[in-house]
């Protein structure tokens, strides 16, 4: 558990360092092209959720509360060893780190600092915490899709031809 906490703290520190740089250096000039019309660093204050959803409402504390609930649920899941594999556990660590990183912005600034701007595909401007959340979500989906359900004896359950016969589904196709 300690390695997950340390990793999450390092991820949060990295996210906050990048956002601090964007807030202090990038903000005055607003955008910095790295590859003209392809990838820019663009300072954006996101007051909503992903893709600035709900930005028109004062949703700051709702998102901070949601981040707190998600983080507590993830800590409980990790402490109780609910996730059976490293893939599952790391997916939760990434989601928690990203969630906390964006929550810190909301508490300190009232908005989330975004800066990565893929102009080639006109994608939403995002940040390091968003990368952690999205990567964690994809890993979590892979975990759910490919995890083996454990049987009572600790071995993965697998269907055998005998199972179909026992369930009244004879072995011959009609």
PDB file of C-alpha atoms in Angstrom:
ATOM      1  CA  UNK A   1       0.000   0.000   0.000  1.00  0.00           C
ATOM      2  CA  UNK A   2       2.864   2.379   0.802  1.00  0.00           C
ATOM      3  CA  UNK A   3       4.269   2.162  -2.743  1.00  0.00           C
ATOM      4  CA  UNK A   4       0.870   3.177  -4.161  1.00  0.00           C
ATOM      5  CA  UNK A   5       0.674   6.173  -1.824  1.00  0.00           C
ATOM      6  CA  UNK A   6       4.198   7.293  -2.725  1.00  0.00           C
ATOM      7  CA  UNK A   7       3.495   6.842  -6.443  1.00  0.00           C
ATOM      8  CA  UNK A   8       0.238   8.809  -6.187  1.00  0.00           C
ATOM      9  CA  UNK A   9       1.980  11.618  -4.299  1.00  0.00           C
ATOM     10  CA  UNK A  10       4.729  11.781  -6.932  1.00  0.00           C
ATOM     11  CA  UNK A  11       2.120  11.911  -9.703  1.00  0.00           C
ATOM     12  CA  UNK A  12       0.263  14.706  -7.900  1.00  0.00           C
ATOM     13  CA  UNK A  13       3.508  16.644  -7.407  1.00  0.00           C
ATOM     14  CA  UNK A  14       4.391  16.279 -11.093  1.00  0.00           C
ATOM     15  CA  UNK A  15       0.901  17.426 -12.131  1.00  0.00           C
ATOM     16  CA  UNK A  16       1.055  20.423  -9.803  1.00  0.00           C
ATOM     17  CA  UNK A  17       4.564  21.384 -10.970  1.00  0.00           C
ATOM     18  CA  UNK A  18       3.467  21.392 -14.622  1.00  0.00           C
ATOM     19  CA  UNK A  19       0.354  23.412 -13.776  1.00  0.00           C
ATOM     20  CA  UNK A  20       2.404  25.849 -11.686  1.00  0.00           C
ATOM     21  CA  UNK A  21       4.690  26.388 -14.668  1.00  0.00           C
ATOM     22  CA  UNK A  22       1.670  26.975 -16.908  1.00  0.00           C
ATOM     23  CA  UNK A  23       0.099  29.348 -14.374  1.00  0.00           C
ATOM     24  CA  UNK A  24       3.248  31.424 -13.875  1.00  0.00           C
ATOM     25  CA  UNK A  25       5.093  31.226 -17.216  1.00  0.00           C
ATOM     26  CA  UNK A  26       2.564  30.325 -19.879  1.00  0.00           C
ATOM     27  CA  UNK A  27      -0.365  32.407 -18.626  1.00  0.00           C
ATOM     28  CA  UNK A  28       0.933  35.853 -19.682  1.00  0.00           C
ATOM     29  CA  UNK A  29       1.599  34.787 -23.270  1.00  0.00           C
ATOM     30  CA  UNK A  30      -1.415  32.415 -23.368  1.00  0.00           C
ATOM     31  CA  UNK A  31      -0.074  29.995 -26.005  1.00  0.00           C
ATOM     32  CA  UNK A  32       3.256  28.573 -27.096  1.00  0.00           C
ATOM     33  CA  UNK A  33       3.384  26.599 -30.357  1.00  0.00           C
ATOM     34  CA  UNK A  34       5.642  23.549 -30.187  1.00  0.00           C
ATOM     35  CA  UNK A  35       4.559  22.312 -33.630  1.00  0.00           C
ATOM     36  CA  UNK A  36       2.650  25.078 -35.406  1.00  0.00           C
ATOM     37  CA  UNK A  37      -1.030  24.156 -35.876  1.00  0.00           C
ATOM     38  CA  UNK A  38      -0.354  20.669 -34.483  1.00  0.00           C
ATOM     39  CA  UNK A  39       0.563  20.883 -30.790  1.00  0.00           C
ATOM     40  CA  UNK A  40       0.602  24.001 -28.625  1.00  0.00           C
ATOM     41  CA  UNK A  41       0.892  24.698 -24.939  1.00  0.00           C
ATOM     42  CA  UNK A  42      -2.140  26.899 -24.318  1.00  0.00           C
ATOM     43  CA  UNK A  43      -3.128  28.277 -20.926  1.00  0.00           C
ATOM     44  CA  UNK A  44      -6.823  27.592 -20.216  1.00  0.00           C
ATOM     45  CA  UNK A  45      -8.811  28.011 -16.995  1.00  0.00           C
ATOM     46  CA  UNK A  46     -11.350  25.177 -16.969  1.00  0.00           C
ATOM     47  CA  UNK A  47     -14.172  25.886 -14.502  1.00  0.00           C
ATOM     48  CA  UNK A  48     -16.148  22.800 -15.490  1.00  0.00           C
ATOM     49  CA  UNK A  49     -15.529  19.091 -15.867  1.00  0.00           C
ATOM     50  CA  UNK A  50     -14.077  17.310 -18.894  1.00  0.00           C
ATOM     51  CA  UNK A  51     -14.508  19.376 -22.065  1.00  0.00           C
ATOM     52  CA  UNK A  52     -15.656  22.275 -19.807  1.00  0.00           C
ATOM     53  CA  UNK A  53     -18.979  20.555 -19.109  1.00  0.00           C
ATOM     54  CA  UNK A  54     -21.015  22.318 -16.405  1.00  0.00           C
ATOM     55  CA  UNK A  55     -18.730  25.369 -16.554  1.00  0.00           C
ATOM     56  CA  UNK A  56     -21.718  27.705 -16.548  1.00  0.00           C
ATOM     57  CA  UNK A  57     -22.710  26.560 -13.045  1.00  0.00           C
ATOM     58  CA  UNK A  58     -20.732  27.133  -9.882  1.00  0.00           C
ATOM     59  CA  UNK A  59     -19.741  23.459  -9.696  1.00  0.00           C
ATOM     60  CA  UNK A  60     -16.340  23.947  -8.049  1.00  0.00           C
ATOM     61  CA  UNK A  61     -17.217  22.378  -4.689  1.00  0.00           C
ATOM     62  CA  UNK A  62     -19.325  19.660  -6.268  1.00  0.00           C
ATOM     63  CA  UNK A  63     -16.253  18.468  -8.181  1.00  0.00           C
ATOM     64  CA  UNK A  64     -14.023  18.782  -5.093  1.00  0.00           C
ATOM     65  CA  UNK A  65     -16.515  16.666  -3.128  1.00  0.00           C
ATOM     66  CA  UNK A  66     -16.760  14.130  -5.934  1.00  0.00           C
ATOM     67  CA  UNK A  67     -12.958  13.876  -6.065  1.00  0.00           C
ATOM     68  CA  UNK A  68     -12.879  13.303  -2.289  1.00  0.00           C
ATOM     69  CA  UNK A  69     -15.506  10.537  -2.495  1.00  0.00           C
ATOM     70  CA  UNK A  70     -13.722   8.846  -5.402  1.00  0.00           C
ATOM     71  CA  UNK A  71     -10.365   9.035  -3.618  1.00  0.00           C
ATOM     72  CA  UNK A  72     -11.763   7.589  -0.370  1.00  0.00           C
ATOM     73  CA  UNK A  73     -13.467   4.763  -2.309  1.00  0.00           C
ATOM     74  CA  UNK A  74     -10.183   4.000  -4.093  1.00  0.00           C
ATOM     75  CA  UNK A  75      -8.222   3.967  -0.825  1.00  0.00           C
ATOM     76  CA  UNK A  76     -10.773   1.559   0.672  1.00  0.00           C
ATOM     77  CA  UNK A  77     -10.606  -0.674  -2.422  1.00  0.00           C
ATOM     78  CA  UNK A  78      -6.803  -0.742  -2.262  1.00  0.00           C
ATOM     79  CA  UNK A  79      -6.684  -1.425   1.488  1.00  0.00           C
ATOM     80  CA  UNK A  80      -9.179  -4.289   1.179  1.00  0.00           C
ATOM     81  CA  UNK A  81      -7.320  -5.783  -1.817  1.00  0.00           C
ATOM     82  CA  UNK A  82     -10.478  -5.693  -3.931  1.00  0.00           C
ATOM     83  CA  UNK A  83      -8.411  -5.415  -7.104  1.00  0.00           C
ATOM     84  CA  UNK A  84      -6.839  -8.791  -7.822  1.00  0.00           C
ATOM     85  CA  UNK A  85      -3.998  -7.678 -10.079  1.00  0.00           C
ATOM     86  CA  UNK A  86      -1.392  -4.939 -10.300  1.00  0.00           C
ATOM     87  CA  UNK A  87      -3.162  -3.638 -13.410  1.00  0.00           C
ATOM     88  CA  UNK A  88      -6.352  -3.082 -11.434  1.00  0.00           C
ATOM     89  CA  UNK A  89      -4.548  -1.472  -8.497  1.00  0.00           C
ATOM     90  CA  UNK A  90      -2.458   0.865 -10.668  1.00  0.00           C
ATOM     91  CA  UNK A  91      -5.540   1.906 -12.620  1.00  0.00           C
ATOM     92  CA  UNK A  92      -7.088   3.101  -9.360  1.00  0.00           C
ATOM     93  CA  UNK A  93      -3.885   4.870  -8.278  1.00  0.00           C
ATOM     94  CA  UNK A  94      -3.798   6.799 -11.572  1.00  0.00           C
ATOM     95  CA  UNK A  95      -7.458   7.804 -11.252  1.00  0.00           C
ATOM     96  CA  UNK A  96      -6.995   8.914  -7.627  1.00  0.00           C
ATOM     97  CA  UNK A  97      -3.845  10.921  -8.404  1.00  0.00           C
ATOM     98  CA  UNK A  98      -5.514  12.704 -11.312  1.00  0.00           C
ATOM     99  CA  UNK A  99      -8.644  13.359  -9.317  1.00  0.00           C
ATOM    100  CA  UNK A 100      -6.705  14.839  -6.400  1.00  0.00           C
ATOM    101  CA  UNK A 101      -4.502  16.888  -8.758  1.00  0.00           C
ATOM    102  CA  UNK A 102      -7.517  18.555 -10.342  1.00  0.00           C
ATOM    103  CA  UNK A 103      -9.231  18.973  -6.954  1.00  0.00           C
ATOM    104  CA  UNK A 104      -6.192  20.863  -5.644  1.00  0.00           C
ATOM    105  CA  UNK A 105      -6.548  23.298  -8.552  1.00  0.00           C
ATOM    106  CA  UNK A 106     -10.235  23.801  -7.799  1.00  0.00           C
ATOM    107  CA  UNK A 107      -9.555  24.515  -4.137  1.00  0.00           C
ATOM    108  CA  UNK A 108      -6.557  26.826  -4.740  1.00  0.00           C
ATOM    109  CA  UNK A 109      -7.641  28.650  -7.914  1.00  0.00           C
ATOM    110  CA  UNK A 110     -11.347  27.947  -8.352  1.00  0.00           C
ATOM    111  CA  UNK A 111     -10.601  26.324 -11.714  1.00  0.00           C
ATOM    112  CA  UNK A 112      -8.401  23.622 -13.250  1.00  0.00           C
ATOM    113  CA  UNK A 113      -5.324  24.721 -15.203  1.00  0.00           C
ATOM    114  CA  UNK A 114      -5.220  23.044 -18.624  1.00  0.00           C
ATOM    115  CA  UNK A 115      -2.403  23.431 -21.143  1.00  0.00           C
ATOM    116  CA  UNK A 116      -1.951  20.615 -23.680  1.00  0.00           C
ATOM    117  CA  UNK A 117      -3.579  21.684 -26.928  1.00  0.00           C
ATOM    118  CA  UNK A 118      -3.679  19.252 -29.900  1.00  0.00           C
ATOM    119  CA  UNK A 119      -4.812  21.603 -32.632  1.00  0.00           C
ATOM    120  CA  UNK A 120      -4.359  19.083 -35.414  1.00  0.00           C
ATOM    121  CA  UNK A 121      -7.481  17.218 -34.300  1.00  0.00           C
ATOM    122  CA  UNK A 122      -9.166  20.125 -32.465  1.00  0.00           C
ATOM    123  CA  UNK A 123      -9.199  18.217 -29.193  1.00  0.00           C
ATOM    124  CA  UNK A 124     -10.055  19.762 -25.823  1.00  0.00           C
ATOM    125  CA  UNK A 125      -7.157  21.360 -23.934  1.00  0.00           C
ATOM    126  CA  UNK A 126      -6.128  19.093 -21.036  1.00  0.00           C
ATOM    127  CA  UNK A 127      -3.487  18.593 -18.312  1.00  0.00           C
ATOM    128  CA  UNK A 128      -1.326  15.937 -16.671  1.00  0.00           C
ATOM    129  CA  UNK A 129      -4.042  14.971 -14.165  1.00  0.00           C
ATOM    130  CA  UNK A 130      -6.451  14.387 -17.052  1.00  0.00           C
ATOM    131  CA  UNK A 131      -3.881  12.068 -18.636  1.00  0.00           C
ATOM    132  CA  UNK A 132      -3.659  10.113 -15.367  1.00  0.00           C
ATOM    133  CA  UNK A 133      -7.469   9.856 -15.106  1.00  0.00           C
ATOM    134  CA  UNK A 134      -7.942   8.756 -18.723  1.00  0.00           C
ATOM    135  CA  UNK A 135      -5.060   6.278 -18.617  1.00  0.00           C
ATOM    136  CA  UNK A 136      -6.363   4.886 -15.322  1.00  0.00           C
ATOM    137  CA  UNK A 137      -9.870   4.560 -16.764  1.00  0.00           C
ATOM    138  CA  UNK A 138      -8.591   2.662 -19.822  1.00  0.00           C
ATOM    139  CA  UNK A 139      -6.491   0.356 -17.614  1.00  0.00           C
ATOM    140  CA  UNK A 140      -9.492  -0.188 -15.338  1.00  0.00           C
ATOM    141  CA  UNK A 141     -11.642  -1.172 -18.336  1.00  0.00           C
ATOM    142  CA  UNK A 142      -8.943  -3.600 -19.471  1.00  0.00           C
ATOM    143  CA  UNK A 143      -8.814  -5.023 -15.946  1.00  0.00           C
ATOM    144  CA  UNK A 144     -12.582  -5.530 -15.883  1.00  0.00           C
ATOM    145  CA  UNK A 145     -12.681  -7.021 -19.381  1.00  0.00           C
ATOM    146  CA  UNK A 146      -9.813  -9.447 -18.957  1.00  0.00           C
ATOM    147  CA  UNK A 147      -9.725 -10.353 -15.279  1.00  0.00           C
ATOM    148  CA  UNK A 148     -10.368 -13.998 -14.491  1.00  0.00           C
ATOM    149  CA  UNK A 149     -13.070 -14.643 -11.928  1.00  0.00           C
ATOM    150  CA  UNK A 150     -11.579 -16.583  -9.082  1.00  0.00           C
ATOM    151  CA  UNK A 151     -13.249 -19.821  -8.028  1.00  0.00           C
ATOM    152  CA  UNK A 152     -13.465 -20.868  -4.389  1.00  0.00           C
ATOM    153  CA  UNK A 153     -10.213 -22.858  -4.718  1.00  0.00           C
ATOM    154  CA  UNK A 154      -8.283 -19.846  -6.021  1.00  0.00           C
ATOM    155  CA  UNK A 155      -8.050 -21.124  -9.603  1.00  0.00           C
ATOM    156  CA  UNK A 156      -9.641 -19.268 -12.500  1.00  0.00           C
ATOM    157  CA  UNK A 157     -12.988 -20.687 -13.497  1.00  0.00           C
ATOM    158  CA  UNK A 158     -13.167 -22.076 -16.986  1.00  0.00           C
ATOM    159  CA  UNK A 159     -16.064 -23.628 -18.805  1.00  0.00           C
ATOM    160  CA  UNK A 160     -15.570 -27.272 -19.782  1.00  0.00           C
ATOM    161  CA  UNK A 161     -17.618 -29.485 -22.110  1.00  0.00           C
ATOM    162  CA  UNK A 162     -18.902 -31.366 -19.031  1.00  0.00           C
ATOM    163  CA  UNK A 163     -20.421 -28.126 -17.697  1.00  0.00           C
ATOM    164  CA  UNK A 164     -22.718 -27.878 -20.719  1.00  0.00           C
ATOM    165  CA  UNK A 165     -23.855 -31.495 -20.285  1.00  0.00           C
ATOM    166  CA  UNK A 166     -24.550 -30.985 -16.568  1.00  0.00           C
ATOM    167  CA  UNK A 167     -26.581 -27.865 -17.324  1.00  0.00           C
ATOM    168  CA  UNK A 168     -28.801 -29.736 -19.758  1.00  0.00           C
ATOM    169  CA  UNK A 169     -27.126 -28.275 -22.833  1.00  0.00           C
ATOM    170  CA  UNK A 170     -26.132 -31.501 -24.567  1.00  0.00           C
ATOM    171  CA  UNK A 171     -22.817 -31.778 -26.340  1.00  0.00           C
ATOM    172  CA  UNK A 172     -24.230 -32.080 -29.899  1.00  0.00           C
ATOM    173  CA  UNK A 173     -25.274 -29.195 -32.072  1.00  0.00           C
ATOM    174  CA  UNK A 174     -28.655 -29.402 -33.750  1.00  0.00           C
TER     175      UNK A 174
END
